[in-house]
Amino acid sequence: MTHHLGCGGTRKDAKDLCELIAGYITNPNVAGATILGLGCQNAEQKMLEEAIARRDPYGTKPVFFHEQQQSSSEEQFIEEVIKSTFIGLSIANKNNRSPAPLSKLVIGLECGGSDGFSGISANPALGFASDVVNSLGGSTILAEFPELNGIEQELIHRCENNLLSRRFFDLMEAYSKRAEMLGSGFEANPSPGNIKDGLITDAMKSAGAAKKGGNAPIVDVLDYTEPVTKQGLNLLCTPGGDVESTTALAGSGANMIVFTTGLGTPTGNAISPVVKVSSNTSLYLRMRDIIDVDAGLIITGQATIEGIGEEILEYIIRVASGETKTKAQLLSQDDFIPWKRDLSL
Amino acid sequence: MNSKVLKVHPDDNVIVALTDLKSGEVIHYQEQQYKILLDIPAKHKFSTKNLEVGDPVYMYGVVVGEALQVMSKGEPITINNVKHDTQEIHPNTEQYDWVKPAVELWKERTFMGYHRKDGKVGTANYWIIAPLVFCENRNIEVIRESMLRQLGYPDIKSQAIDIEPLITAYQKGVDIQALHLTRIGISKKDRVSQMLMA
């Protein structure tokens, strides 16, 4: 993985990067890590070590640190990193798959390239699957806060206690105020592409987007990089941008991501398999190489929301078991974009 | 379902067109009749009743907009006749009752995962190689080049297109039209190794 952060910014952004990387390393999909630092960067090795320790106090994951400013040449440095990575792989190779209940699933819920059908077919189907996973003791994560603008009341109603609804409201407010300060509030009219596709108001788009979260009560509200610790539906503060939000979902512990789309997008994630669900059959037929499941059958009346929800669950089980690779995995879409919240300095 | 339209929630006052609707068409839905006043493309919505300026627009059972103009039953909603609006946010005072879906069939189902020492289970077994700072990106790329292919991992390089035919055609001096028509694709060697790895 590569990225554009780690220095030249605020301390907060350096800390967020370390928290995100710690979240990746302690994600159950990861066997271990080799971390390369320069030496003088803001995102110091000890900041990352501390973030890992908070999540993994017994140090169960092997992590090898290398610092270039302590080496004699780039070639020598790279050789050291390759050798320790090779050793890491030999350790990781000892891990094997064995049966696990569905309550061990942590599903990130995502939508991108939405159209006027997303909120009617793919999102409700995913919402049904999310409700099933939550009923079985698993966890699901709903993120993309700017895309929830207008549907806050329903989500507040579903929060298990007032502390959670207060936290959700505060995170949305803080984010919204920042956006307005920069001249681009949440209520900015839907894009020309959205409007052409029948998403006339932002609230209409948000109400459709929130359908991915099903009907389950909300058990926790997390800020960016905070890990999922409670079973049930969690809210996670992330931007609406596809890759920043999927990156954040994996960083908070998602071991699988399901991504609905109406217009089509190829993106995936470096460590968490991304399952693509089309809202309409025409997309599924036209872009077979990037879509896994078709929810468009709900629109034509050939399938029900529950039926497609169950199909999504079956697909999740196959991918989780290593029997099937998602289209994004087959195309090596190892996308990784950390959210930079502050400015460059 | 097999219907041309859909009302998402009983409280809604707009209905979604699931397929293109023609002006003059009469839609029969849930014991109501709707005369479509203008051509409405699929994915767009029309009003279920006459609306006054300032009336709320309901979809998914919540307020999603406000009427900017007088609207008639069967008229499509657009950015010109509806603007964004929502209910005011207030703290929650009611109990939330949730009807869980039937999950009997899923209770005994399992997936084959990687059981980690902290009790969590993964769906994959990745080893991460990552930089703490962008200065190390170049080194990461060199490591990627050095390791992925030789260890037999799927690599984007194996999806590279063979452009030899384009180079050959160009050197022959063909015109732009001919260049457009030149056939290129994933190299045979890579196609074979892709098939072997899949």
Coordinates of C-alpha atoms in Angstrom, one line a residue:
Chain A
M1 CA 0.0 0.0 0.0
T2 CA 1.1 3.6 -0.6
H3 CA -0.3 6.9 0.4
H4 CA 0.4 10.7 0.4
L5 CA 0.4 11.4 4.1
G6 CA 2.7 11.1 7.1
C7 CA 4.3 14.5 7.1
G8 CA 3.8 18.1 5.9
G9 CA 0.5 18.3 7.7
T10 CA -1.0 18.7 11.2
R11 CA -0.2 16.5 14.2
K12 CA -3.9 15.4 14.1
D13 CA -3.6 14.1 10.6
A14 CA -0.3 12.2 11.4
K15 CA -2.1 10.6 14.4
D16 CA -5.2 9.7 12.3
L17 CA -2.8 8.0 9.8
C18 CA -1.2 6.0 12.6
E19 CA -4.6 5.0 14.0
L20 CA -5.8 4.0 10.5
I21 CA -2.7 1.9 9.8
A22 CA -3.0 0.3 13.3
G23 CA -6.6 -0.5 12.4
Y24 CA -5.5 -2.2 9.3
I25 CA -2.8 -4.2 11.1
T26 CA -5.2 -5.4 13.8
N27 CA -8.0 -6.1 11.2
P28 CA -8.6 -9.9 11.4
N29 CA -7.9 -10.2 7.7
V30 CA -4.3 -9.3 8.3
A31 CA -1.6 -11.7 9.5
G32 CA 1.1 -9.1 10.1
A33 CA 2.9 -6.1 8.6
T34 CA 6.2 -4.6 7.5
I35 CA 6.3 -0.9 8.1
L36 CA 8.7 1.5 6.4
G37 CA 9.5 4.9 7.9
L38 CA 12.0 7.5 6.9
G39 CA 12.9 8.5 10.5
C40 CA 12.1 12.1 10.8
Q41 CA 8.4 12.1 9.7
N42 CA 5.5 13.4 11.8
A43 CA 3.9 10.0 11.8
E44 CA 6.5 8.5 14.2
Q45 CA 7.0 4.8 14.7
K46 CA 6.2 5.1 18.4
M47 CA 2.8 6.8 17.5
L48 CA 1.9 3.7 15.4
E49 CA 3.3 1.3 18.1
E50 CA 1.1 3.0 20.7
A51 CA -2.0 2.9 18.4
I52 CA -1.4 -0.9 17.8
A53 CA -0.9 -1.6 21.5
R54 CA -4.2 0.0 22.4
R55 CA -6.0 -2.3 20.0
D56 CA -3.8 -5.4 20.5
P57 CA -2.4 -5.2 24.1
Y58 CA -0.9 -8.6 24.0
G59 CA 0.9 -8.0 20.7
T60 CA -0.5 -10.9 18.9
K61 CA 0.4 -9.6 15.4
P62 CA 4.0 -9.6 14.1
V63 CA 5.0 -6.1 13.0
F64 CA 8.4 -5.4 11.6
F65 CA 9.6 -1.8 11.6
H66 CA 12.3 -0.5 9.3
E67 CA 13.7 3.0 9.2
Q68 CA 15.5 4.3 6.1
Q69 CA 17.6 6.9 7.9
Q70 CA 19.2 4.1 9.8
S71 CA 20.4 2.3 6.7
S72 CA 23.4 2.8 4.5
S73 CA 21.8 2.7 1.0
E74 CA 18.4 2.4 -0.5
E75 CA 19.3 -1.0 -1.9
Q76 CA 20.5 -2.3 1.4
F77 CA 17.4 -0.9 3.1
I78 CA 15.1 -2.6 0.6
E79 CA 17.0 -5.9 1.0
E80 CA 16.4 -5.8 4.7
V81 CA 12.7 -5.1 4.3
I82 CA 12.3 -7.9 1.7
K83 CA 14.0 -10.4 4.0
S84 CA 11.9 -9.6 7.0
T85 CA 8.7 -9.6 4.9
F86 CA 9.7 -13.0 3.5
I87 CA 10.0 -14.3 7.0
G88 CA 6.7 -12.7 7.9
L89 CA 5.1 -14.5 5.0
S90 CA 6.5 -17.8 6.2
I91 CA 4.9 -17.1 9.5
A92 CA 1.6 -16.1 7.9
N93 CA 1.6 -19.3 5.8
K94 CA 1.1 -21.3 8.9
N95 CA -2.5 -19.9 9.3
N96 CA -5.3 -22.0 8.0
R97 CA -9.0 -21.6 7.5
S98 CA -11.5 -23.3 9.8
P99 CA -15.3 -22.9 10.4
A100 CA -16.6 -19.8 12.1
P101 CA -20.1 -18.7 12.8
L102 CA -21.7 -15.8 10.9
S103 CA -21.6 -13.7 14.1
K104 CA -17.9 -13.2 13.3
L105 CA -18.7 -11.2 10.3
V106 CA -18.1 -7.4 10.4
I107 CA -19.6 -6.0 7.2
G108 CA -18.9 -2.6 5.9
L109 CA -21.9 -1.1 4.1
E110 CA -21.1 1.2 1.2
C111 CA -22.7 2.9 -1.8
G112 CA -21.1 4.8 -4.7
G113 CA -22.1 5.9 -8.2
S114 CA -25.7 5.7 -7.0
D115 CA -28.7 6.1 -9.3
G116 CA -32.4 6.5 -8.8
F117 CA -32.9 2.8 -8.2
S118 CA -30.1 2.3 -5.6
G119 CA -32.5 3.3 -2.7
I120 CA -35.2 0.9 -4.0
S121 CA -33.4 -2.2 -5.0
A122 CA -29.7 -2.7 -4.0
N123 CA -29.7 -0.7 -0.7
P124 CA -32.9 -2.3 0.8
A125 CA -31.5 -5.8 -0.2
L126 CA -28.2 -5.0 1.5
G127 CA -30.2 -3.6 4.5
F128 CA -32.0 -6.9 4.8
A129 CA -28.7 -8.8 4.8
S130 CA -27.4 -6.3 7.4
D131 CA -30.4 -7.0 9.6
V132 CA -29.8 -10.7 9.4
V133 CA -26.1 -10.4 10.3
N134 CA -27.0 -8.1 13.2
S135 CA -29.7 -10.6 14.4
L136 CA -27.1 -13.4 14.4
G137 CA -24.7 -11.4 16.6
G138 CA -22.5 -10.0 13.9
S139 CA -21.7 -6.4 13.2
T140 CA -22.3 -4.0 10.3
I141 CA -21.1 -0.5 9.7
L142 CA -22.9 2.4 8.1
A143 CA -20.7 5.3 7.2
E144 CA -20.5 8.2 4.7
F145 CA -21.9 10.9 7.0
P146 CA -22.4 13.6 4.3
E147 CA -24.7 11.1 2.5
L148 CA -26.9 10.9 5.6
N149 CA -27.7 14.6 5.5
G150 CA -31.5 14.8 5.8
I151 CA -32.1 11.3 7.3
E152 CA -30.6 12.1 10.8
Q153 CA -33.9 12.0 12.6
E154 CA -34.6 8.4 11.6
L155 CA -31.1 7.3 12.7
I156 CA -31.4 9.3 16.0
H157 CA -34.7 7.4 16.6
R158 CA -32.8 4.1 16.2
C159 CA -29.9 4.9 18.6
E160 CA -30.0 2.7 21.6
N161 CA -29.5 5.6 24.1
N162 CA -29.3 9.4 24.2
L163 CA -25.5 9.4 24.5
L164 CA -25.3 7.8 21.1
S165 CA -27.8 10.0 19.4
R166 CA -26.0 13.0 20.9
R167 CA -22.6 11.8 19.6
F168 CA -24.1 11.2 16.1
F169 CA -25.6 14.6 16.0
D170 CA -22.4 16.3 17.3
L171 CA -20.2 14.5 14.7
M172 CA -22.6 15.4 11.9
E173 CA -22.8 19.1 13.0
A174 CA -19.0 19.5 13.4
Y175 CA -18.5 18.0 9.9
S176 CA -21.3 20.0 8.4
K177 CA -20.0 23.3 9.9
R178 CA -16.5 22.6 8.5
A179 CA -17.9 22.0 5.1
E180 CA -19.9 25.3 5.2
M181 CA -16.8 27.2 6.3
L182 CA -15.1 26.0 3.2
G183 CA -18.1 27.1 1.1
S184 CA -19.4 23.7 0.2
G185 CA -22.2 22.7 2.7
F186 CA -23.7 19.2 2.8
E187 CA -26.9 20.5 1.1
A188 CA -25.1 21.4 -2.1
N189 CA -27.6 20.2 -4.7
P190 CA -27.2 16.7 -6.1
S191 CA -24.8 16.4 -9.0
P192 CA -26.1 16.7 -12.6
G193 CA -25.6 12.9 -12.9
N194 CA -27.7 12.3 -9.8
I195 CA -30.5 14.6 -11.1
K196 CA -30.5 13.0 -14.5
D197 CA -31.1 9.7 -12.6
G198 CA -34.0 11.0 -10.6
L199 CA -32.3 11.9 -7.3
I200 CA -33.9 15.4 -7.2
T201 CA -33.0 16.5 -3.6
D202 CA -30.2 15.6 -1.3
A203 CA -32.7 14.3 1.3
M204 CA -34.1 11.9 -1.3
K205 CA -30.6 10.6 -2.0
S206 CA -29.8 10.3 1.7
A207 CA -33.0 8.5 2.6
G208 CA -32.2 5.9 -0.2
A209 CA -28.6 5.6 1.0
A210 CA -29.6 4.9 4.6
K211 CA -31.6 1.9 3.5
K212 CA -28.3 -0.1 3.4
G213 CA -28.4 0.0 7.2
G214 CA -31.7 -1.9 7.3
N215 CA -33.9 -1.4 10.4
A216 CA -31.6 -2.6 13.2
P217 CA -31.1 -0.4 16.2
I218 CA -27.8 1.5 16.4
V219 CA -25.5 0.2 19.1
D220 CA -22.4 2.5 18.6
V221 CA -21.3 5.7 17.0
L222 CA -17.6 5.9 16.0
D223 CA -15.4 8.7 14.8
Y224 CA -13.0 8.0 11.9
T225 CA -10.5 5.2 12.8
E226 CA -12.2 4.1 16.0
P227 CA -12.6 0.3 16.0
V228 CA -15.9 -1.6 16.1
T229 CA -16.3 -3.1 19.5
K230 CA -20.1 -3.7 19.8
Q231 CA -22.2 -6.3 18.0
G232 CA -24.9 -4.8 15.9
L233 CA -25.3 -1.8 13.6
N234 CA -22.5 0.8 14.1
L235 CA -22.3 4.3 12.6
L236 CA -18.8 5.5 11.5
C237 CA -17.9 9.1 10.5
T238 CA -16.3 9.1 7.1
P239 CA -16.6 11.2 4.0
G240 CA -18.9 10.1 1.2
G241 CA -16.1 9.5 -1.3
D242 CA -16.0 5.9 -2.3
V243 CA -12.4 5.0 -1.6
E244 CA -11.9 7.1 1.6
S245 CA -15.0 5.5 3.1
T246 CA -14.1 1.9 2.2
T247 CA -10.6 2.5 3.4
A248 CA -12.1 3.7 6.7
L249 CA -14.4 0.8 7.0
A250 CA -11.5 -1.7 6.7
G251 CA -9.6 0.5 9.2
S252 CA -12.4 0.2 11.8
G253 CA -12.5 -3.6 11.5
A254 CA -14.7 -4.6 8.5
N255 CA -13.6 -8.1 7.3
M256 CA -15.9 -7.8 4.3
I257 CA -17.4 -4.8 2.4
V258 CA -20.6 -4.8 0.3
F259 CA -20.8 -1.9 -2.1
T260 CA -24.0 -1.0 -4.0
T261 CA -23.8 1.0 -7.2
G262 CA -26.2 2.1 -10.0
L263 CA -23.8 3.7 -12.4
G264 CA -20.8 1.3 -11.8
T265 CA -17.5 1.7 -10.2
P266 CA -14.5 -0.8 -10.1
T267 CA -12.9 0.2 -6.8
G268 CA -12.0 -2.4 -4.1
N269 CA -9.9 -2.5 -0.9
A270 CA -6.5 -3.7 -0.1
I271 CA -7.4 -6.1 2.8
S272 CA -11.2 -6.4 2.9
P273 CA -13.0 -8.1 -0.1
V274 CA -15.5 -5.7 -1.7
V275 CA -18.6 -7.3 -3.1
K276 CA -20.3 -5.1 -5.8
V277 CA -24.1 -5.1 -6.1
S278 CA -25.8 -3.4 -9.0
S279 CA -29.1 -1.6 -8.5
N280 CA -30.2 -2.3 -12.1
T281 CA -29.8 -5.2 -14.5
S282 CA -28.6 -3.1 -17.4
L283 CA -25.4 -2.2 -15.4
Y284 CA -24.9 -5.9 -14.4
L285 CA -25.1 -7.0 -18.0
R286 CA -23.0 -4.2 -19.4
M287 CA -20.1 -4.3 -16.8
R288 CA -19.9 -8.0 -15.9
D289 CA -16.2 -7.7 -15.0
I290 CA -16.9 -5.3 -12.1
I291 CA -20.3 -6.4 -10.7
D292 CA -20.8 -9.4 -8.5
V293 CA -24.5 -9.5 -7.7
D294 CA -27.5 -8.0 -9.5
A295 CA -30.3 -6.4 -7.4
G296 CA -31.9 -5.1 -10.6
L297 CA -34.2 -8.2 -10.6
I298 CA -36.1 -6.4 -7.8
I299 CA -37.0 -3.6 -10.2
T300 CA -38.3 -6.0 -12.9
G301 CA -40.2 -8.0 -10.3
Q302 CA -38.2 -11.2 -10.8
A303 CA -36.9 -11.2 -7.3
T304 CA -37.8 -9.8 -3.9
I305 CA -35.7 -7.5 -1.6
E306 CA -35.4 -10.4 0.9
G307 CA -34.4 -12.8 -1.9
I308 CA -31.6 -10.7 -3.2
G309 CA -30.6 -10.0 0.5
E310 CA -30.2 -13.7 0.9
E311 CA -28.3 -14.0 -2.3
I312 CA -25.9 -11.3 -1.0
L313 CA -25.4 -13.3 2.2
E314 CA -24.7 -16.5 0.3
Y315 CA -22.1 -14.6 -1.8
I316 CA -20.6 -13.1 1.3
I317 CA -20.2 -16.6 2.8
R318 CA -18.4 -17.9 -0.3
V319 CA -16.0 -15.0 -0.5
A320 CA -15.4 -15.1 3.3
S321 CA -14.5 -18.8 2.9
G322 CA -12.0 -18.1 0.1
E323 CA -14.2 -20.1 -2.4
T324 CA -14.9 -17.1 -4.6
K325 CA -12.9 -13.9 -5.4
T326 CA -14.9 -10.7 -5.9
K327 CA -14.6 -8.9 -9.3
A328 CA -12.6 -6.2 -7.6
Q329 CA -10.1 -8.8 -6.3
L330 CA -9.8 -10.4 -9.7
L331 CA -8.9 -6.9 -11.1
S332 CA -6.4 -6.3 -8.3
Q333 CA -8.2 -3.2 -7.1
D334 CA -6.2 -2.7 -3.9
D335 CA -7.4 0.8 -3.3
F336 CA -6.3 2.6 -0.2
I337 CA -6.9 6.4 0.4
P338 CA -6.6 7.6 4.0
W339 CA -8.8 10.6 4.8
K340 CA -6.9 13.8 5.2
R341 CA -9.1 16.0 7.3
D342 CA -6.8 19.0 7.9
L343 CA -4.6 21.1 5.6
S344 CA -1.0 20.8 4.4
L345 CA 1.6 22.9 6.2
Chain B
M1 CA -44.1 -7.1 -8.3
N2 CA -44.0 -6.8 -12.1
S3 CA -45.3 -3.2 -11.8
K4 CA -44.4 -0.1 -13.7
V5 CA -44.3 2.0 -10.6
L6 CA -43.5 1.8 -6.9
K7 CA -44.6 3.6 -3.8
V8 CA -41.8 3.0 -1.3
H9 CA -43.7 3.8 1.9
P10 CA -47.4 4.2 2.7
D11 CA -46.9 7.8 3.9
D12 CA -45.2 8.9 0.6
N13 CA -46.8 11.4 -1.8
V14 CA -44.5 10.6 -4.7
I15 CA -44.3 7.4 -6.7
V16 CA -41.2 6.1 -8.6
A17 CA -41.3 5.1 -12.3
L18 CA -39.6 1.7 -12.6
T19 CA -39.8 2.0 -16.4
D20 CA -40.3 5.0 -18.8
L21 CA -43.8 6.3 -18.6
K22 CA -45.6 8.2 -21.5
S23 CA -47.6 11.4 -21.2
G24 CA -51.3 10.5 -21.2
E25 CA -50.7 7.0 -19.8
V26 CA -53.0 5.9 -16.9
I27 CA -51.3 3.9 -14.2
H28 CA -53.4 1.7 -11.9
Y29 CA -51.6 1.1 -8.6
Q30 CA -52.8 0.1 -5.2
E31 CA -56.5 0.8 -6.1
Q32 CA -55.7 4.3 -7.3
Q33 CA -55.5 5.7 -10.8
Y34 CA -52.8 8.2 -11.9
K35 CA -52.9 10.0 -15.2
I36 CA -49.3 10.8 -16.2
L37 CA -49.1 14.4 -17.3
L38 CA -45.7 14.4 -19.0
D39 CA -43.2 11.8 -20.3
I40 CA -41.4 10.5 -17.2
P41 CA -38.1 8.6 -17.5
A42 CA -37.5 5.5 -15.3
K43 CA -36.1 6.4 -11.9
H44 CA -38.0 9.7 -11.8
K45 CA -40.9 10.4 -9.5
F46 CA -44.4 11.9 -9.9
S47 CA -46.8 13.4 -7.4
T48 CA -49.7 11.3 -6.1
K49 CA -51.8 14.3 -5.3
N50 CA -52.1 18.1 -6.0
L51 CA -49.6 20.0 -4.0
E52 CA -49.5 23.7 -3.0
V53 CA -46.4 25.8 -2.7
G54 CA -44.6 24.9 0.5
D55 CA -46.2 21.5 0.9
P56 CA -43.8 18.8 2.1
V57 CA -42.7 16.0 -0.3
Y58 CA -42.6 12.6 1.4
M59 CA -40.5 9.6 0.2
Y60 CA -39.3 6.6 2.2
G61 CA -41.8 7.8 4.8
V62 CA -39.8 11.0 5.6
V63 CA -39.8 14.6 4.3
V64 CA -37.3 14.8 1.4
G65 CA -38.3 18.1 -0.1
E66 CA -40.7 21.1 -0.3
A67 CA -42.9 22.1 -3.3
L68 CA -41.7 25.3 -5.0
Q69 CA -44.7 25.5 -7.3
V70 CA -48.2 24.3 -7.5
M71 CA -48.1 20.7 -8.7
S72 CA -50.8 18.4 -10.0
K73 CA -51.4 14.7 -9.4
G74 CA -49.3 12.8 -12.0
E75 CA -46.8 15.6 -12.6
P76 CA -43.1 14.6 -12.4
I77 CA -41.0 16.2 -9.7
T78 CA -37.9 18.2 -10.9
I79 CA -35.3 20.5 -9.5
N80 CA -37.6 23.3 -10.7
N81 CA -40.7 22.4 -8.7
V82 CA -39.1 20.8 -5.6
K83 CA -36.3 21.9 -3.3
H84 CA -34.4 20.0 -0.6
D85 CA -36.1 20.0 2.8
T86 CA -36.2 17.8 5.9
Q87 CA -38.0 17.5 9.2
E88 CA -36.4 19.4 12.1
I89 CA -34.1 17.3 14.2
H90 CA -35.2 16.7 17.8
P91 CA -33.9 14.4 20.5
N92 CA -35.4 10.9 20.6
T93 CA -38.1 10.3 23.2
E94 CA -39.8 7.2 22.0
Q95 CA -38.7 3.6 22.4
Y96 CA -37.5 2.0 19.1
D97 CA -39.1 -1.4 18.5
W98 CA -37.5 -3.5 15.9
V99 CA -38.9 -6.6 14.2
K100 CA -36.0 -8.9 13.6
P101 CA -35.9 -11.0 10.4
A102 CA -36.3 -14.7 10.7
V103 CA -32.8 -16.1 11.0
E104 CA -33.3 -19.8 11.9
L105 CA -31.8 -21.0 8.6
W106 CA -28.6 -18.9 9.1
K107 CA -27.9 -19.8 12.7
E108 CA -26.0 -23.0 11.9
R109 CA -24.2 -21.6 8.8
T110 CA -20.5 -21.0 9.0
F111 CA -17.7 -19.6 6.8
M112 CA -14.1 -20.8 6.6
G113 CA -12.1 -18.1 8.2
Y114 CA -8.8 -17.3 9.8
H115 CA -9.1 -17.5 13.6
R116 CA -6.9 -14.9 15.2
K117 CA -5.5 -15.0 18.7
D118 CA -7.8 -12.1 19.9
G119 CA -10.9 -14.1 19.0
K120 CA -11.7 -12.2 15.8
V121 CA -12.0 -14.1 12.5
G122 CA -10.7 -12.9 9.2
T123 CA -11.9 -13.7 5.7
A124 CA -8.4 -13.3 4.3
N125 CA -4.8 -13.6 5.4
Y126 CA -2.9 -10.6 4.1
W127 CA 0.6 -9.4 4.9
I128 CA 0.7 -5.6 4.7
I129 CA 3.8 -3.6 3.5
A130 CA 3.1 0.0 4.1
P131 CA 4.9 3.3 4.5
L132 CA 4.6 5.6 7.5
V133 CA 5.3 8.5 5.2
F134 CA 5.0 9.2 1.4
C135 CA 8.9 9.4 1.1
E136 CA 8.9 5.6 1.2
N137 CA 6.4 5.0 -1.6
R138 CA 9.1 4.5 -4.2
N139 CA 10.7 1.8 -2.0
I140 CA 7.3 0.1 -1.6
E141 CA 7.0 0.0 -5.4
V142 CA 10.4 -1.6 -5.8
I143 CA 9.5 -4.2 -3.2
R144 CA 6.2 -4.9 -5.0
E145 CA 8.1 -5.4 -8.3
S146 CA 10.6 -7.7 -6.6
M147 CA 8.2 -9.9 -4.7
L148 CA 4.7 -10.2 -6.1
R149 CA 5.3 -12.0 -9.4
Q150 CA 8.1 -14.2 -8.1
L151 CA 5.9 -15.4 -5.3
G152 CA 3.0 -16.1 -7.6
Y153 CA 0.6 -13.5 -6.3
P154 CA -1.9 -11.8 -8.7
D155 CA -0.3 -8.6 -9.9
I156 CA -1.7 -5.8 -11.9
K157 CA 1.3 -6.1 -14.3
S158 CA -0.2 -9.4 -15.5
Q159 CA -3.2 -7.4 -16.8
A160 CA -1.0 -5.1 -18.9
I161 CA -2.0 -4.8 -22.5
D162 CA 0.6 -5.8 -25.2
I163 CA 1.1 -2.7 -27.4
E164 CA 3.6 -4.3 -29.8
P165 CA 1.0 -4.3 -32.6
L166 CA 0.6 -0.5 -32.2
I167 CA 4.3 0.1 -32.3
T168 CA 4.7 -2.1 -35.4
A169 CA 1.9 -0.4 -37.2
Y170 CA 3.2 3.1 -36.3
Q171 CA 6.7 2.1 -37.6
K172 CA 5.1 1.0 -40.8
G173 CA 3.7 4.6 -41.1
V174 CA -0.1 3.8 -41.1
D175 CA -2.6 6.6 -40.7
I176 CA -4.6 7.4 -37.5
Q177 CA -7.7 5.5 -38.7
A178 CA -5.6 2.3 -39.1
L179 CA -4.0 2.9 -35.6
H180 CA -7.6 3.0 -34.1
L181 CA -8.4 -0.3 -35.8
T182 CA -5.2 -2.1 -34.7
R183 CA -6.1 -5.0 -32.3
I184 CA -4.3 -5.0 -29.0
G185 CA -5.0 -7.0 -25.8
I186 CA -3.6 -8.7 -22.8
S187 CA -0.5 -10.6 -23.9
K188 CA -1.0 -14.4 -24.5
K189 CA 1.7 -15.2 -22.0
D190 CA -0.1 -13.2 -19.3
R191 CA -3.5 -14.7 -20.3
V192 CA -2.1 -18.1 -19.7
S193 CA -0.6 -17.3 -16.3
Q194 CA -3.9 -15.5 -15.3
M195 CA -5.8 -18.7 -16.1
L196 CA -3.3 -20.8 -14.1
M197 CA -3.5 -18.5 -11.1
A198 CA -7.3 -18.1 -11.0

